Every structure is written in C-alpha cells, then in structure tokens.
C-alpha positions as a printed NumPy array, in Angstrom:
array([[ -8.878, -14.027,  -0.742],
       [ -9.166, -15.953,  -3.933],
       [-10.008, -19.348,  -2.626],
       [-13.407, -20.314,  -3.944],
       [-15.151, -21.833,  -0.955],
       [-18.846, -20.733,  -1.516],
       [-21.452, -21.74 ,  -4.031],
       [-22.833, -19.423,  -6.61 ],
       [-26.283, -18.464,  -5.427],
       [-27.69 , -18.023,  -8.954],
       [-26.386, -21.307, -10.577],
       [-25.926, -23.39 ,  -7.427],
       [-22.511, -24.285,  -8.715],
       [-20.36 , -25.393,  -5.761],
       [-16.939, -23.798,  -5.025],
       [-17.703, -20.893,  -7.427],
       [-17.238, -17.759,  -5.27 ],
       [-14.39 , -16.397,  -3.187],
       [-14.944, -14.042,  -0.13 ],
       [-14.898, -11.033,  -2.393],
       [-17.531, -12.561,  -4.639],
       [-19.933, -13.03 ,  -1.779],
       [-18.984,  -9.684,  -0.311],
       [-18.167, -11.483,   2.994],
       [-16.102, -10.276,   5.893],
       [-12.652, -11.638,   6.876],
       [-11.676, -12.196,  10.457],
       [ -7.911, -12.41 ,  11.111],
       [ -6.776, -13.903,  14.452],
       [ -3.028, -13.931,  15.284],
       [ -1.852, -17.324,  16.524],
       [  1.954, -16.901,  16.631],
       [  2.058, -17.953,  20.29 ],
       [  0.331, -21.153,  19.464],
       [  3.542, -22.371,  17.69 ],
       [  4.52 , -24.648,  20.688],
       [  5.253, -28.138,  21.569],
       [  4.847, -30.12 ,  24.731],
       [  8.086, -30.438,  26.53 ],
       [  7.539, -32.375,  29.772],
       [  4.177, -31.491,  31.31 ],
       [  4.045, -27.86 ,  30.031],
       [  4.087, -26.152,  26.65 ],
       [  7.358, -24.824,  25.17 ],
       [  7.23 , -21.794,  22.797],
       [ 10.907, -21.463,  22.244],
       [ 10.602, -22.041,  18.404],
       [  7.886, -19.351,  18.156],
       [  8.742, -16.019,  16.653],
       [  9.507, -13.278,  19.168],
       [  6.526, -11.019,  20.055],
       [  7.945,  -7.777,  18.577],
       [  8.828,  -9.261,  15.163],
       [  5.625, -11.448,  15.217],
       [  3.424,  -8.325,  15.729],
       [  5.205,  -6.618,  12.85 ],
       [  4.653,  -9.545,  10.512],
       [  1.064,  -9.861,  11.639],
       [  0.266,  -6.208,  11.118],
       [  1.891,  -6.284,   7.709],
       [ -0.452,  -9.23 ,   6.826],
       [ -3.46 ,  -7.325,   8.066],
       [ -2.41 ,  -4.248,   6.071],
       [ -2.014,  -6.35 ,   2.941],
       [ -5.36 ,  -7.93 ,   3.378],
       [ -7.053,  -4.6  ,   3.812],
       [ -5.222,  -3.218,   0.72 ],
       [ -6.388,  -6.197,  -1.302],
       [-10.093,  -5.906,  -0.32 ],
       [-12.636,  -3.522,   1.294],
       [-10.744,  -2.404,   4.458],
       [-13.977,  -2.246,   6.511],
       [-14.585,  -5.868,   5.719],
       [-11.201,  -7.013,   7.191],
       [-11.414,  -7.445,  10.994],
       [ -8.718,  -8.312,  13.513],
       [ -8.366,  -8.616,  17.232],
       [ -5.728,  -7.204,  19.637],
       [ -2.348,  -8.808,  19.002],
       [ -1.212, -10.851,  22.096],
       [ -4.493, -10.357,  23.951],
       [ -6.618, -13.134,  25.473],
       [ -9.676, -13.276,  23.195],
       [-12.828, -15.431,  23.046],
       [-13.64 , -16.09 ,  19.443],
       [-16.857, -17.73 ,  18.419],
       [-17.811, -18.674,  14.889],
       [-20.251, -20.595,  12.906],
       [-18.461, -22.792,  10.418],
       [-20.626, -22.279,   7.28 ],
       [-19.862, -25.196,   5.072],
       [-18.79 , -28.737,   4.746],
       [-15.046, -28.08 ,   4.953],
       [-12.446, -26.152,   6.926],
       [ -9.415, -24.879,   5.015],
       [ -6.114, -24.823,   6.86 ],
       [ -3.549, -22.467,   5.319],
       [ -0.013, -23.153,   6.413],
       [  2.707, -21.057,   4.774],
       [  5.234, -23.814,   5.693],
       [  3.543, -26.253,   3.303],
       [  3.715, -24.225,   0.086],
       [  3.031, -26.165,  -3.117],
       [  1.037, -28.979,  -1.511]])
C-alpha cells in the first residue's frame, strides 16, 4: 500500500504517490496453486500450501488490506476459481512482491 509507484500529477515528480495517494483501486488475485514445479511432463504442486490453510491465509490478507485502506477499493476474486483477469499495466515497471525474499 505504501510503495510509491505513481507520479505526482501536480509536480510531475516520479515515484511520488502510493495507491492511497492516487485513490486507486487494488485487485488481489490468489495464486497459491501456482507454487509448482515441473516434475516430468506435468506440474507438481506438492510444495504448495494446502487449500484450506491457503484460503485462510489469503482471506486474512484481504481483510488486512481492506482494514488498511478504503474497503470498497480493495477487490478480490473467488479463491480457487478459474478466473480470466485482464489488466492494463500503467507504467514503465512491474513490481513483484515475494514474501520469501524479505530484505532484498
């Protein structure tokens, strides 16, 4: 929520505003099942978190995001469902946030 990824429209200063500063919306997409590796010719998800615990962790994250911002601006899909997500990547960069690489 505090990553400054947008310019200030008044000063033109890059990297000046976070999502709250531009009053943007947040889309959360669960990707627990994407933690897989190729084992032989098919994917293996044995190292992924189990679905019940994963849903609990994901819902906790959604709740925390809504508590930290305007709840109506935080959107999510249906956990475990097939979803088609389209987006327009507005900017010169994509941020990849990975909790397994803290401090880097």
